[in-house]
mmCIF file of C-alpha atoms in Angstrom:
data_model
loop_
_atom_site.group_PDB
_atom_site.id
_atom_site.type_symbol
_atom_site.label_atom_id
_atom_site.label_comp_id
_atom_site.label_asym_id
_atom_site.label_seq_id
_atom_site.Cartn_x
_atom_site.Cartn_y
_atom_site.Cartn_z
ATOM 1 C CA MET S 1 104.643 65.322 121.391
ATOM 2 C CA GLU S 2 103.658 62.687 118.862
ATOM 3 C CA PRO S 3 105.724 62.468 115.402
ATOM 4 C CA TRP S 4 102.692 63.938 113.503
ATOM 5 C CA GLU S 5 102.305 66.634 116.230
ATOM 6 C CA MET S 6 106.118 67.161 115.483
ATOM 7 C CA HIS S 7 105.771 67.287 111.854
ATOM 8 C CA ALA S 8 102.908 70.288 112.191
ATOM 9 C CA TRP S 9 104.757 72.208 114.845
ATOM 10 C CA TYR S 10 107.712 72.203 112.037
ATOM 11 C CA ALA S 11 105.423 73.315 109.443
ATOM 12 C CA ASP S 12 104.179 76.063 111.685
ATOM 13 C CA PHE S 13 107.713 77.148 112.537
ATOM 14 C CA LEU S 14 109.055 77.290 108.748
ATOM 15 C CA GLU S 15 106.260 79.227 108.039
ATOM 16 C CA ALA S 16 106.841 81.990 110.712
ATOM 17 C CA CYS S 17 110.415 81.993 109.535
ATOM 18 C CA ASN S 18 109.182 82.585 105.802
ATOM 19 C CA ARG S 19 106.864 85.147 107.146
ATOM 20 C CA ARG S 20 109.818 86.758 109.018
ATOM 21 C CA ASP S 21 107.220 86.987 111.938
ATOM 22 C CA PHE S 22 110.210 87.561 114.690
ATOM 23 C CA ALA S 23 107.598 87.299 117.781
ATOM 24 C CA ALA S 24 106.109 84.165 116.267
ATOM 25 C CA ILE S 25 109.558 82.628 115.588
ATOM 26 C CA ARG S 26 110.718 83.413 119.194
ATOM 27 C CA GLU S 27 107.837 81.372 120.198
ATOM 28 C CA PHE S 28 109.349 78.034 119.002
ATOM 29 C CA ILE S 29 112.639 78.773 120.545
ATOM 30 C CA ASP S 30 114.002 78.247 123.976
ATOM 31 C CA PRO S 31 115.388 81.831 125.136
ATOM 32 C CA ALA S 32 118.577 79.629 126.303
ATOM 33 C CA VAL S 33 118.903 77.565 123.231
ATOM 34 C CA ARG S 34 122.555 76.080 122.375
ATOM 35 C CA ARG S 35 123.461 76.332 118.853
ATOM 36 C CA ALA S 36 126.343 74.295 117.438
ATOM 37 C CA HIS S 37 129.335 76.658 116.783
ATOM 38 C CA LEU S 38 126.935 79.729 116.806
ATOM 39 C CA PRO S 39 126.210 82.314 120.010
ATOM 40 C CA GLY S 40 123.416 80.840 121.970
ATOM 41 C CA GLY S 41 120.123 82.286 123.071
ATOM 42 C CA ALA S 42 116.847 83.172 121.301
ATOM 43 C CA ASP S 43 118.433 86.931 120.883
ATOM 44 C CA ALA S 44 121.267 85.678 118.903
ATOM 45 C CA TRP S 45 119.247 83.282 116.615
ATOM 46 C CA ILE S 46 117.009 86.212 116.375
ATOM 47 C CA SER S 47 119.602 88.479 115.424
ATOM 48 C CA ASP S 48 120.945 86.163 112.538
ATOM 49 C CA LEU S 49 117.791 85.841 111.024
ATOM 50 C CA ASP S 50 117.199 89.614 111.082
ATOM 51 C CA ASP S 51 120.695 89.947 109.111
ATOM 52 C CA LEU S 52 119.798 87.099 106.646
ATOM 53 C CA PHE S 53 116.731 88.997 105.927
ATOM 54 C CA ARG S 54 118.165 92.150 105.171
ATOM 55 C CA ALA S 55 120.785 90.802 102.728
ATOM 56 C CA PHE S 56 118.252 88.399 101.416
ATOM 57 C CA PRO S 57 114.241 90.150 101.739
ATOM 58 C CA ASP S 58 113.019 87.186 99.532
ATOM 59 C CA TRP S 59 114.440 84.372 101.272
ATOM 60 C CA GLN S 60 112.227 81.440 101.468
ATOM 61 C CA TRP S 61 112.731 78.003 102.780
ATOM 62 C CA ARG S 62 111.271 74.689 101.489
ATOM 63 C CA ARG S 63 111.278 71.644 103.046
ATOM 64 C CA ILE S 64 112.345 68.482 101.090
ATOM 65 C CA GLN S 65 112.730 65.833 104.046
ATOM 66 C CA LEU S 66 111.582 65.779 107.803
ATOM 67 C CA ILE S 67 112.640 62.866 109.934
ATOM 68 C CA VAL S 68 110.984 62.892 113.859
ATOM 69 C CA GLU S 69 112.328 60.750 116.723
ATOM 70 C CA ASP S 70 111.631 61.336 120.051
ATOM 71 C CA ASP S 71 112.644 64.756 120.672
ATOM 72 C CA ARG S 72 114.574 65.326 117.500
ATOM 73 C CA ILE S 73 113.855 66.906 114.309
ATOM 74 C CA ALA S 74 116.193 66.058 111.300
ATOM 75 C CA ALA S 75 115.278 68.826 108.700
ATOM 76 C CA HIS S 76 116.431 68.998 104.724
ATOM 77 C CA LEU S 77 115.496 72.293 103.413
ATOM 78 C CA ARG S 78 115.955 74.094 100.428
ATOM 79 C CA ALA S 79 116.734 77.764 100.505
ATOM 80 C CA SER S 80 116.555 80.519 97.717
ATOM 81 C CA ALA S 81 116.762 84.502 97.741
ATOM 82 C CA THR S 82 118.264 87.384 95.997
ATOM 83 C CA HIS S 83 121.586 88.993 97.396
ATOM 84 C CA LEU S 84 120.161 92.724 97.534
ATOM 85 C CA GLY S 85 121.960 93.710 101.040
ATOM 86 C CA ALA S 86 125.758 92.902 102.577
ATOM 87 C CA PHE S 87 125.679 89.654 104.120
ATOM 88 C CA ARG S 88 128.935 88.606 106.213
ATOM 89 C CA GLY S 89 131.215 90.909 104.214
ATOM 90 C CA VAL S 90 129.883 90.501 101.098
ATOM 91 C CA ALA S 91 128.353 93.573 99.424
ATOM 92 C CA PRO S 92 125.031 92.871 97.267
ATOM 93 C CA THR S 93 125.541 90.775 94.172
ATOM 94 C CA ARG S 94 121.998 91.007 93.245
ATOM 95 C CA ARG S 95 123.004 87.193 92.666
ATOM 96 C CA HIS S 96 119.970 84.520 93.008
ATOM 97 C CA VAL S 97 121.072 81.551 95.550
ATOM 98 C CA ASN S 98 119.560 78.329 96.047
ATOM 99 C CA VAL S 99 121.369 76.011 98.809
ATOM 100 C CA ALA S 100 120.572 73.065 100.659
ATOM 101 C CA GLU S 101 120.362 72.885 104.303
ATOM 102 C CA PHE S 102 120.621 70.013 106.690
ATOM 103 C CA THR S 103 119.356 70.752 110.581
ATOM 104 C CA MET S 104 118.875 68.507 113.748
ATOM 105 C CA TYR S 105 116.881 69.913 116.323
ATOM 106 C CA ARG S 106 115.869 68.873 119.646
ATOM 107 C CA VAL S 107 112.490 70.099 120.968
ATOM 108 C CA ALA S 108 111.407 70.058 124.629
ATOM 109 C CA LYS S 109 108.248 71.555 125.814
ATOM 110 C CA GLY S 110 107.396 73.079 122.206
ATOM 111 C CA ARG S 111 110.627 74.774 121.772
ATOM 112 C CA ILE S 112 113.758 74.502 120.338
ATOM 113 C CA VAL S 113 116.358 73.525 122.893
ATOM 114 C CA GLU S 114 119.267 72.746 120.656
ATOM 115 C CA SER S 115 120.399 73.080 117.266
ATOM 116 C CA SER S 116 123.122 72.063 114.599
ATOM 117 C CA GLY S 117 123.609 71.973 111.189
ATOM 118 C CA THR S 118 125.211 73.276 107.774
ATOM 119 C CA GLY S 119 126.709 76.809 107.965
ATOM 120 C CA PRO S 120 126.536 79.612 105.545
ATOM 121 C CA HIS S 121 129.512 77.784 103.418
ATOM 122 C CA GLU S 122 127.667 76.882 100.214
ATOM 123 C CA LEU S 123 125.952 80.630 100.089
ATOM 124 C CA LEU S 124 129.068 82.132 100.652
ATOM 125 C CA ALA S 125 130.524 80.436 97.768
ATOM 126 C CA GLN S 126 127.500 81.252 95.378
ATOM 127 C CA LEU S 127 128.186 84.836 96.435
ATOM 128 C CA THR S 128 131.799 84.877 95.826
ATOM 129 C CA GLY S 129 132.377 82.350 93.313
#
């Protein structure tokens, strides 16, 4: 894909995530996706998103910066939501969270094949701090 196509492709991916459209999200992810420090595979990715959305039903990402180079995407996002369900052992706090996320993706044949980025540390700190 050309850089402008990758920008549009990522906008579509982020929109599917913000709609919680798991079928559409799955179309963007390679079934054998590798994720740094997390279980691999699209099923694990979808399961993690399901856990996140159950705990934060209003979770939304907003793109701050997107850099495309060859088959790589670097995304700086801002996410915000209200903690209404249990998340990683933390009971609902009703706190509003606002976190920065940085993620690197490698895309092949229109699907994410590798992903690495920031973990839930900032999010958990806002819930327990």
